[in-house]
PDB file of C-alpha atoms in Angstrom:
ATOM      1  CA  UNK A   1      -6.177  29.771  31.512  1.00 47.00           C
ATOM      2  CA  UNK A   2      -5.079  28.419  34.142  1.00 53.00           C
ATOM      3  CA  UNK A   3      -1.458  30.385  34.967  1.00 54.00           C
ATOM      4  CA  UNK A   4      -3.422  33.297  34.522  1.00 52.00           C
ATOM      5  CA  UNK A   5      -5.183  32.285  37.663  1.00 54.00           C
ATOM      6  CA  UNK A   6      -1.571  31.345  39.113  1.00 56.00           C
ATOM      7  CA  UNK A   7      -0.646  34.518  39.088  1.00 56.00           C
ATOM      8  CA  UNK A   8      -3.890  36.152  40.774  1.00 50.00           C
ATOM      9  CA  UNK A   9      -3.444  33.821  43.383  1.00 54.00           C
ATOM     10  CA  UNK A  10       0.460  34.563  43.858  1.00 51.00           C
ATOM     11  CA  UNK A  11      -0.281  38.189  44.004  1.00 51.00           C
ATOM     12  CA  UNK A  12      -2.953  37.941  46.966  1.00 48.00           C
ATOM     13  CA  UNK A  13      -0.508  35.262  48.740  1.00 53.00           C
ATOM     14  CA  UNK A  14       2.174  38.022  48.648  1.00 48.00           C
ATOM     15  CA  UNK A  15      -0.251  40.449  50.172  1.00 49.00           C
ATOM     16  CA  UNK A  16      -1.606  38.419  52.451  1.00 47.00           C
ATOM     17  CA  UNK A  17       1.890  37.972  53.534  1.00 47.00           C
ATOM     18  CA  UNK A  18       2.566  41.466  53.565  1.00 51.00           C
ATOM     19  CA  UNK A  19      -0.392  42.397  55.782  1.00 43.00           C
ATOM     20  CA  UNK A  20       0.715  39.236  58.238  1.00 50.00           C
ATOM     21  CA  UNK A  21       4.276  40.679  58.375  1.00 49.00           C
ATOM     22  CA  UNK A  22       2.756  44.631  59.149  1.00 50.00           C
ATOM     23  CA  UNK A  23       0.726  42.740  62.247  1.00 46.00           C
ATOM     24  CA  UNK A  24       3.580  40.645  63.260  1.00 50.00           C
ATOM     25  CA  UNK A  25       5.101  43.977  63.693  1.00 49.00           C
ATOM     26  CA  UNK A  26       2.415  45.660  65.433  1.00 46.00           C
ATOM     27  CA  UNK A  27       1.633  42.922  68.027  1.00 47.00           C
ATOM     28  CA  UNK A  28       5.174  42.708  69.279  1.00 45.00           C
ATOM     29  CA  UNK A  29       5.584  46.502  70.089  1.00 44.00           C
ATOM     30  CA  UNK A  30       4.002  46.164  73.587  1.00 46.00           C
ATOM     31  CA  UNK A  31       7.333  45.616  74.681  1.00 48.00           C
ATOM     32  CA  UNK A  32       8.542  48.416  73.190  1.00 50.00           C
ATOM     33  CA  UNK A  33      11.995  46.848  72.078  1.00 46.00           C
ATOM     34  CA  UNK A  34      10.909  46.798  68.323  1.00 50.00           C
ATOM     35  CA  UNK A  35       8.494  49.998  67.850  1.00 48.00           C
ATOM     36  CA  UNK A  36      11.224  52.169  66.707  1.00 49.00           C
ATOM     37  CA  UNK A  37      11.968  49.583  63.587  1.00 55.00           C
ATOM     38  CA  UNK A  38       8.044  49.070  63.335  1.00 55.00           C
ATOM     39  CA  UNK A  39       7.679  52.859  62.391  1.00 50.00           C
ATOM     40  CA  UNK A  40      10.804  53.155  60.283  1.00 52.00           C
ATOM     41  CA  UNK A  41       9.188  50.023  57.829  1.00 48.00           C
ATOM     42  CA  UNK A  42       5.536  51.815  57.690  1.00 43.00           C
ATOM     43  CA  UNK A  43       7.795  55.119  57.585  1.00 48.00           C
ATOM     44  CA  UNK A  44       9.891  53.782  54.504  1.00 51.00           C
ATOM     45  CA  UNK A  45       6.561  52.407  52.537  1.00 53.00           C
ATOM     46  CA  UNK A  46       4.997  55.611  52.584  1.00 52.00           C
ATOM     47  CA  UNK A  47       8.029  57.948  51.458  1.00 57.00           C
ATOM     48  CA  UNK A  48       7.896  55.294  48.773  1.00 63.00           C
ATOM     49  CA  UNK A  49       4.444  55.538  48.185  1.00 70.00           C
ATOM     50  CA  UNK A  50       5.204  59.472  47.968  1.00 76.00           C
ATOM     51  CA  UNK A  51       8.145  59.176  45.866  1.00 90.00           C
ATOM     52  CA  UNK A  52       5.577  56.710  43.339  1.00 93.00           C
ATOM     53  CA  UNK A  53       2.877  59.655  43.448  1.00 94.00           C
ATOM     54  CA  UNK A  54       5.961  62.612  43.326  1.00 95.00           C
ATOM     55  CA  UNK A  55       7.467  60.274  40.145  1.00 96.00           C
ATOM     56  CA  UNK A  56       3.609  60.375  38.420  1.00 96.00           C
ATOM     57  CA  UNK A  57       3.137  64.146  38.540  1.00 96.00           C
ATOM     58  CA  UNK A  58       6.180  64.381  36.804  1.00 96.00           C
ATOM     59  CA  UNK A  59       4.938  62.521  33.871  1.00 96.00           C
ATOM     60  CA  UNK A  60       3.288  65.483  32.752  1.00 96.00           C
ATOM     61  CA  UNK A  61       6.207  67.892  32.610  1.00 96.00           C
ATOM     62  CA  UNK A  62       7.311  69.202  29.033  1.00 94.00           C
ATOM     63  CA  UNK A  63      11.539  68.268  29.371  1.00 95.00           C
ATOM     64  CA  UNK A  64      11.609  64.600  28.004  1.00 94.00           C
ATOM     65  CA  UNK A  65      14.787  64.083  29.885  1.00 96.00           C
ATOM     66  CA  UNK A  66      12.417  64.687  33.188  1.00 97.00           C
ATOM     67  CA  UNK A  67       9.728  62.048  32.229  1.00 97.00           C
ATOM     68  CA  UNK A  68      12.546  60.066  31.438  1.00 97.00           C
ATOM     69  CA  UNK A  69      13.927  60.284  35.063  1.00 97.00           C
ATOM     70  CA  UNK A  70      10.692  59.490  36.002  1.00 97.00           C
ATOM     71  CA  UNK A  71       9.443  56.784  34.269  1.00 97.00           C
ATOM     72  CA  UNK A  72      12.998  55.253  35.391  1.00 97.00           C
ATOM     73  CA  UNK A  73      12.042  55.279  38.699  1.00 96.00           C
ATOM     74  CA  UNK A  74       8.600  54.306  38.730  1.00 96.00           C
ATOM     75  CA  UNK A  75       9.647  51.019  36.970  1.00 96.00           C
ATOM     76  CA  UNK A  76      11.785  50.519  39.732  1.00 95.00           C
ATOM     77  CA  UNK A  77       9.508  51.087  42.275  1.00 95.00           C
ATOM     78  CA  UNK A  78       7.232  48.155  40.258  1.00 94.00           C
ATOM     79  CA  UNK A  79      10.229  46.049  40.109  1.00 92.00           C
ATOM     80  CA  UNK A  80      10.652  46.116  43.793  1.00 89.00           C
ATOM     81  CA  UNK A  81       7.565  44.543  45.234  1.00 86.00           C
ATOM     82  CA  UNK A  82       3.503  44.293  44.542  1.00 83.00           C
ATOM     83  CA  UNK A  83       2.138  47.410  44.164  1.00 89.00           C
ATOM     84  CA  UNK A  84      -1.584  46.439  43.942  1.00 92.00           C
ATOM     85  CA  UNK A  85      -2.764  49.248  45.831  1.00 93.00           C
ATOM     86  CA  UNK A  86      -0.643  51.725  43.722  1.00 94.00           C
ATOM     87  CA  UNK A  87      -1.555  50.747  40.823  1.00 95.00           C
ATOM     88  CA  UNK A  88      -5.128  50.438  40.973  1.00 95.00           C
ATOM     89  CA  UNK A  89      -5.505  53.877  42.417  1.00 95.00           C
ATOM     90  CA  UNK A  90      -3.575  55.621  39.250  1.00 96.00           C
ATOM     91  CA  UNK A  91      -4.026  53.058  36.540  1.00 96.00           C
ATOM     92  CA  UNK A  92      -6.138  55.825  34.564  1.00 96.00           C
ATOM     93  CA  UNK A  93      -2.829  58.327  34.749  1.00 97.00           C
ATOM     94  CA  UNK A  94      -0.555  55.730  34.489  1.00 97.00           C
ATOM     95  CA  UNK A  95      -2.094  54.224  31.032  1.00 97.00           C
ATOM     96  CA  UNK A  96      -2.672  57.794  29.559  1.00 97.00           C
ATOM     97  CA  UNK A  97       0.664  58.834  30.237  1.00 97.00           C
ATOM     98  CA  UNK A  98       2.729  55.459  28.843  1.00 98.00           C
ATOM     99  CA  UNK A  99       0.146  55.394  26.093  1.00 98.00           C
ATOM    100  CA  UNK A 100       1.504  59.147  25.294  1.00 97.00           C
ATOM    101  CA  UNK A 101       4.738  58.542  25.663  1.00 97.00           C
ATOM    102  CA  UNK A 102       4.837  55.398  23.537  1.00 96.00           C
ATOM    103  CA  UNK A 103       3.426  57.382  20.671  1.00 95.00           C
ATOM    104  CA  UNK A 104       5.170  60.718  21.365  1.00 95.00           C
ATOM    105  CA  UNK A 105       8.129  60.398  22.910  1.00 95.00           C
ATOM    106  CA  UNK A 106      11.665  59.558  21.609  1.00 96.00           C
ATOM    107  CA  UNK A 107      13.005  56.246  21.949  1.00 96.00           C
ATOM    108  CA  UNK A 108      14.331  56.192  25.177  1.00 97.00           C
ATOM    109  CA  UNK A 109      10.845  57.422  26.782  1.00 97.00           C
ATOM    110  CA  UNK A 110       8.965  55.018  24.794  1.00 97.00           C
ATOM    111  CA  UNK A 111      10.390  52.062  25.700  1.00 97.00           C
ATOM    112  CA  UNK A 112      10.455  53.040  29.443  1.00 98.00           C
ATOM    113  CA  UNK A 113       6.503  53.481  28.864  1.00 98.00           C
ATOM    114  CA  UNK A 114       6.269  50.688  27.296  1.00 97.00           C
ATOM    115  CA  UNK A 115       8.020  48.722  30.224  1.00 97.00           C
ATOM    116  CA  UNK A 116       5.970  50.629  32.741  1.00 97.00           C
ATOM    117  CA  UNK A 117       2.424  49.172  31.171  1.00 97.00           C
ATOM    118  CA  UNK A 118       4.302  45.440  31.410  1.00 96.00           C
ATOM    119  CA  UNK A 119       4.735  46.098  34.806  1.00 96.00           C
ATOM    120  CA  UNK A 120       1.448  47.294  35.543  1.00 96.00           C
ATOM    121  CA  UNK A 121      -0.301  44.634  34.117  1.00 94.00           C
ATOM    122  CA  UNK A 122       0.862  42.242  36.465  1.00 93.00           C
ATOM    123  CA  UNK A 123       0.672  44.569  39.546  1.00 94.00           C
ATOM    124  CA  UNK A 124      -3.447  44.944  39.000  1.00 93.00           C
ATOM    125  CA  UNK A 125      -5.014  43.083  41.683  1.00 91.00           C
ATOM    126  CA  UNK A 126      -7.086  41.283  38.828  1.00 90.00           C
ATOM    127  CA  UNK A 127      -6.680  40.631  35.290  1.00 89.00           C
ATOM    128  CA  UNK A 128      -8.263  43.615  33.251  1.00 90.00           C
ATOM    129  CA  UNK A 129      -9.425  43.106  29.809  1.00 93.00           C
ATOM    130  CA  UNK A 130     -10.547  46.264  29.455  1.00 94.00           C
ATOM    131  CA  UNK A 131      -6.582  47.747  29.858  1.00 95.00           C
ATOM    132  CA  UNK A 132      -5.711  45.351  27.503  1.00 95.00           C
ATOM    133  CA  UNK A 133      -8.057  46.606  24.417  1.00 95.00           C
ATOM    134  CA  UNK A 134      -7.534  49.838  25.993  1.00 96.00           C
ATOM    135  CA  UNK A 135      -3.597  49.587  25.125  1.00 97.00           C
ATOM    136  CA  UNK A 136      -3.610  46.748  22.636  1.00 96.00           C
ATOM    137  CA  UNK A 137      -3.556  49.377  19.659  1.00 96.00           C
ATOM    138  CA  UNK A 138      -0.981  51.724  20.241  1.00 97.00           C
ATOM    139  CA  UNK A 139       1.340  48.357  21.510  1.00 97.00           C
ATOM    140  CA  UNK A 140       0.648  46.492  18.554  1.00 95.00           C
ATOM    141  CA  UNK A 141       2.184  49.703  16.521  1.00 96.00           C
ATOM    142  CA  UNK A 142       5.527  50.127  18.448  1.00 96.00           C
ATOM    143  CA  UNK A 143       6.222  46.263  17.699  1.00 95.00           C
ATOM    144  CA  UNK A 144       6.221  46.976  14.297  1.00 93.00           C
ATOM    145  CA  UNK A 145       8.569  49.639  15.383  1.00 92.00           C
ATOM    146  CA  UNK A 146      12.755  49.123  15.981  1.00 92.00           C
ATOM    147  CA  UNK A 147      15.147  48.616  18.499  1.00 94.00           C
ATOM    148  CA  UNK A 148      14.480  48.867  22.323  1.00 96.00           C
ATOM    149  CA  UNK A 149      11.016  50.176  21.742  1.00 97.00           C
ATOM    150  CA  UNK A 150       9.899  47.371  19.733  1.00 97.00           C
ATOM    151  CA  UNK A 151      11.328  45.120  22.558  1.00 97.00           C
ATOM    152  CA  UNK A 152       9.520  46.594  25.214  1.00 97.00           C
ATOM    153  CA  UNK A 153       6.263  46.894  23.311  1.00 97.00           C
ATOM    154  CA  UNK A 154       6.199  42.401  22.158  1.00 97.00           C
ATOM    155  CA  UNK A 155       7.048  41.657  25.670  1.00 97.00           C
ATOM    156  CA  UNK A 156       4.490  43.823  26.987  1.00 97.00           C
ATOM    157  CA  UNK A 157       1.448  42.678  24.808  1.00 97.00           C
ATOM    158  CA  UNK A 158       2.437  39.284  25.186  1.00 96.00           C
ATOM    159  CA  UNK A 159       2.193  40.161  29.025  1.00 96.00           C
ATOM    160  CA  UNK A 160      -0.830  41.858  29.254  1.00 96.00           C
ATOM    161  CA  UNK A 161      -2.612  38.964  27.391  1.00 96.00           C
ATOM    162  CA  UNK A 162      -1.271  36.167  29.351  1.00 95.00           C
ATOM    163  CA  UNK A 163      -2.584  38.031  32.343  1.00 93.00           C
ATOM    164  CA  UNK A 164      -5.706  39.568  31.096  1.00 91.00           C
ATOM    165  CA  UNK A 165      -7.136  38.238  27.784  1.00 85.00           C
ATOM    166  CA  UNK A 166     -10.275  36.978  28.242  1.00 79.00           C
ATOM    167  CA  UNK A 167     -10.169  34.231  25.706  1.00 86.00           C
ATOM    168  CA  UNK A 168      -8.576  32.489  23.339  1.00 90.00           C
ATOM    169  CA  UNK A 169      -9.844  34.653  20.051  1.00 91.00           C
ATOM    170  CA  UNK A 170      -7.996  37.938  21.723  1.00 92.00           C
ATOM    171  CA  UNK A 171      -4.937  35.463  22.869  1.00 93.00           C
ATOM    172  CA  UNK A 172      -4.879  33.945  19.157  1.00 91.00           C
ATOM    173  CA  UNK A 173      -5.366  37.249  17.553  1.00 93.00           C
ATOM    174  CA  UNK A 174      -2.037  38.901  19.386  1.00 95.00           C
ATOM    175  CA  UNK A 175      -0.161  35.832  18.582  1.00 93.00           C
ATOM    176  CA  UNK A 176      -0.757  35.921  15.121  1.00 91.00           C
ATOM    177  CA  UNK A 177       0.282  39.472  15.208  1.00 94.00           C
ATOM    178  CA  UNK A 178       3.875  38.314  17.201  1.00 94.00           C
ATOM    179  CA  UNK A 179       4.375  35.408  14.728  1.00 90.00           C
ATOM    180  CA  UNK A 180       4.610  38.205  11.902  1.00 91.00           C
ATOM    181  CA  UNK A 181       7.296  39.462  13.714  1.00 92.00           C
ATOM    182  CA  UNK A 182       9.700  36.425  13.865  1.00 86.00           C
ATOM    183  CA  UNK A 183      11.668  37.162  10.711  1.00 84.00           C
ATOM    184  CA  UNK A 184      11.400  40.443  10.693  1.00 88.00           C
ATOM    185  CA  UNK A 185      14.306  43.031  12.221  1.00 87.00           C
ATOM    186  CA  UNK A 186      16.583  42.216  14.233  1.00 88.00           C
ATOM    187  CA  UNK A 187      17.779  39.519  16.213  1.00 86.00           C
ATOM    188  CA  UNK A 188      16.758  40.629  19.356  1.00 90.00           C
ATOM    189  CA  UNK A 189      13.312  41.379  17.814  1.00 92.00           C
ATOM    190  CA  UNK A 190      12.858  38.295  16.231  1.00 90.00           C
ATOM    191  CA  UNK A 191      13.846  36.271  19.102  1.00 89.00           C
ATOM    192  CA  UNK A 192      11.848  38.646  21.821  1.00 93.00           C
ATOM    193  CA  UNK A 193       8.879  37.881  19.344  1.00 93.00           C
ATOM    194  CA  UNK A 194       9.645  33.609  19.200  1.00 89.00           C
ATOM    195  CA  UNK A 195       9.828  33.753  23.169  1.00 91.00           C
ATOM    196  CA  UNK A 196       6.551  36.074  23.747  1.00 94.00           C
ATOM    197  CA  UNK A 197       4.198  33.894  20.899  1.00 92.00           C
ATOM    198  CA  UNK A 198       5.597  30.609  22.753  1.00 89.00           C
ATOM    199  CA  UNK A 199       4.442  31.932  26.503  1.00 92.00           C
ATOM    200  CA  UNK A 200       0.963  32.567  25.061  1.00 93.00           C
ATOM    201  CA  UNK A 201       0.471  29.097  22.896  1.00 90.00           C
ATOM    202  CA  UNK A 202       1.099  27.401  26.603  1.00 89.00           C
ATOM    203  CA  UNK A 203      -1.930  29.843  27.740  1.00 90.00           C
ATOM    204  CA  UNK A 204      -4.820  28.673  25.075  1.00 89.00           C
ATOM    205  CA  UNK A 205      -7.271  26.297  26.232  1.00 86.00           C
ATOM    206  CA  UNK A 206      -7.531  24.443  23.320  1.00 81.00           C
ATOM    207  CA  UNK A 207      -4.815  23.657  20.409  1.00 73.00           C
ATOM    208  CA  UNK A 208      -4.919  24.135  16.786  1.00 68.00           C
ATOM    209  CA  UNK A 209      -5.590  21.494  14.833  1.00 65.00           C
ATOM    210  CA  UNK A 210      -2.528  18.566  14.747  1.00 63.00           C
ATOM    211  CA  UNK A 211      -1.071  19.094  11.283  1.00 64.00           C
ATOM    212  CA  UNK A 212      -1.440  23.610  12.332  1.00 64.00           C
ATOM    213  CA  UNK A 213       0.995  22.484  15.824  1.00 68.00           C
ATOM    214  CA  UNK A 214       3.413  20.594  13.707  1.00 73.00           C
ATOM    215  CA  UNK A 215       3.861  22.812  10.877  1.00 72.00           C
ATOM    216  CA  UNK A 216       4.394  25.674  14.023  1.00 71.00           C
ATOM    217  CA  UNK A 217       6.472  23.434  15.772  1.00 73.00           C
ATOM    218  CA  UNK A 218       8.532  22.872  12.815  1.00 74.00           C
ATOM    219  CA  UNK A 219       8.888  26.269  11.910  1.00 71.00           C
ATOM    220  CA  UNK A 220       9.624  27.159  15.136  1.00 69.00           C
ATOM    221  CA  UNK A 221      12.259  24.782  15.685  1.00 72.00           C
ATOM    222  CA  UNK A 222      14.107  26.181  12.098  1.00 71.00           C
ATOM    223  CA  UNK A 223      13.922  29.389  13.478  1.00 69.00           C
ATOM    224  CA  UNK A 224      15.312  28.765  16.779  1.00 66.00           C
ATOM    225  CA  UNK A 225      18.709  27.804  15.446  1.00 66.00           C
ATOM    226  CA  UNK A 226      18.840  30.776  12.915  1.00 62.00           C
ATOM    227  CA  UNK A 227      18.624  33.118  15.965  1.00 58.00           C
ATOM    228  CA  UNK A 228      21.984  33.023  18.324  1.00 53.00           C
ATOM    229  CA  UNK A 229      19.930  35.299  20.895  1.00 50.00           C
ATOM    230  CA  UNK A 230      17.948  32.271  21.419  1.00 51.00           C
ATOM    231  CA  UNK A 231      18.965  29.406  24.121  1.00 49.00           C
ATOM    232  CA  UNK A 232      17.565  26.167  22.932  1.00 46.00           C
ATOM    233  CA  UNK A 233      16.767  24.326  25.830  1.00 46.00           C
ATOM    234  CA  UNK A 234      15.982  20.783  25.492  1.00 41.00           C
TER     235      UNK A 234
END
């Protein structure tokens, strides 16, 4: 499991970073040339940090179109940087309202939620197996789903294990339940569902059997060219 551990390590690099940069520009501000930009960066992070906790409250209103909005811009605020801090401190609301919305909401809103829960996965400051049987379920549902939802919710579970299955029974499990997927739906299903079952076989610790790889390998190779969606790299 070693990438798993990759991207731990990444994430505390970045905030190490981030905490050298925030000193950086406290220790030059004697001079008083460089305050005024100093307090417009911690200025900026916490409007965002407000606009993240504003965006969260707004999860529970009753107009979809406004958890929509929401959910729209809390994914970009996850897309933007490493929200450890954030997302620790609200994973319980942030979980039990995607979870809701994945199984409640109309198609737009569930695939946002579903996005959201990708995003937080990787924005923990460590793995969590627990949030991964705790949303396993309800994911494992929407990919037998359609569309954009069904989408969100392979990329997501294939996600969430890389980063936080504790071994390879709960990797092997999920991938089993991807590689029913591969000729089912549509193209961008089916090839979503080839790419996400191929990032976890790199994560198990030990391979199948030799004859179980090649008879994978094989059928993943047929199945490569029946998908146009699909760039086979060599």
């Amino acid at each position: 499991m070693g990438r798993k551990k990759a991207i731990v390590a990444m994430r505390k690099e970045k905030s190490a970073l981030d905490l050298d940069k925030d000193w950086d520009c406290i220790s030059t501000t004697s001079s008083g040339t460089t305050w005024t930009t100093c307090a417009e960066e911690f200025d900026r992070k916490d409007d965002a940090s407000d606009n993240f906790q504003n965006n969260l409250d707004q999860l529970f209103e009753q107009r979809y179109s406004t958890r929509e909005k929401a959910l729209s811009k809390i994914l970009q605020f996850l897309r933007t940087d490493v929200h450890t801090d954030e997302c620790a401190e609200n994973s319980s609301t942030i979980v039990s309202r995607c979870l809701n919305g994945l199984k409640r909401g109309g198609a737009a809103e569930a695939s946002l939620c579903a996005q959201v829960l990708g995003l937080h996965f990787i924005s923990m400051p460590q793995p969590d197996e627990e949030l991964l049987q705790e949303v396993q379920p309800d994911l494992q549902r929407a990919v037998t789903g359609t569309g954009e939802v069904r989408v969100a919710a392979i990329e997501t579970l294939a996600m969430g294990c890389f980063v936080a299955g504790g071994d390879d029974d709960v990797t092997i499990e999920i991938m089993q339940r991807l590689r029913s997927q591969w000729e089912r739906g549509d193209a961008k299903g089916r090839a979503t569902a080839l790419r996400s079952w191929s990032l976890l076989f790199t994560s198990l610790s030990a391979l199948p059997e030799g004859s179980v790889v090649e008879d994978l390998l094989a059928q993943l190779a047929r199945l490569l060219h029946d998908v146009r969606e699909v760039e086979v790299r060599g």
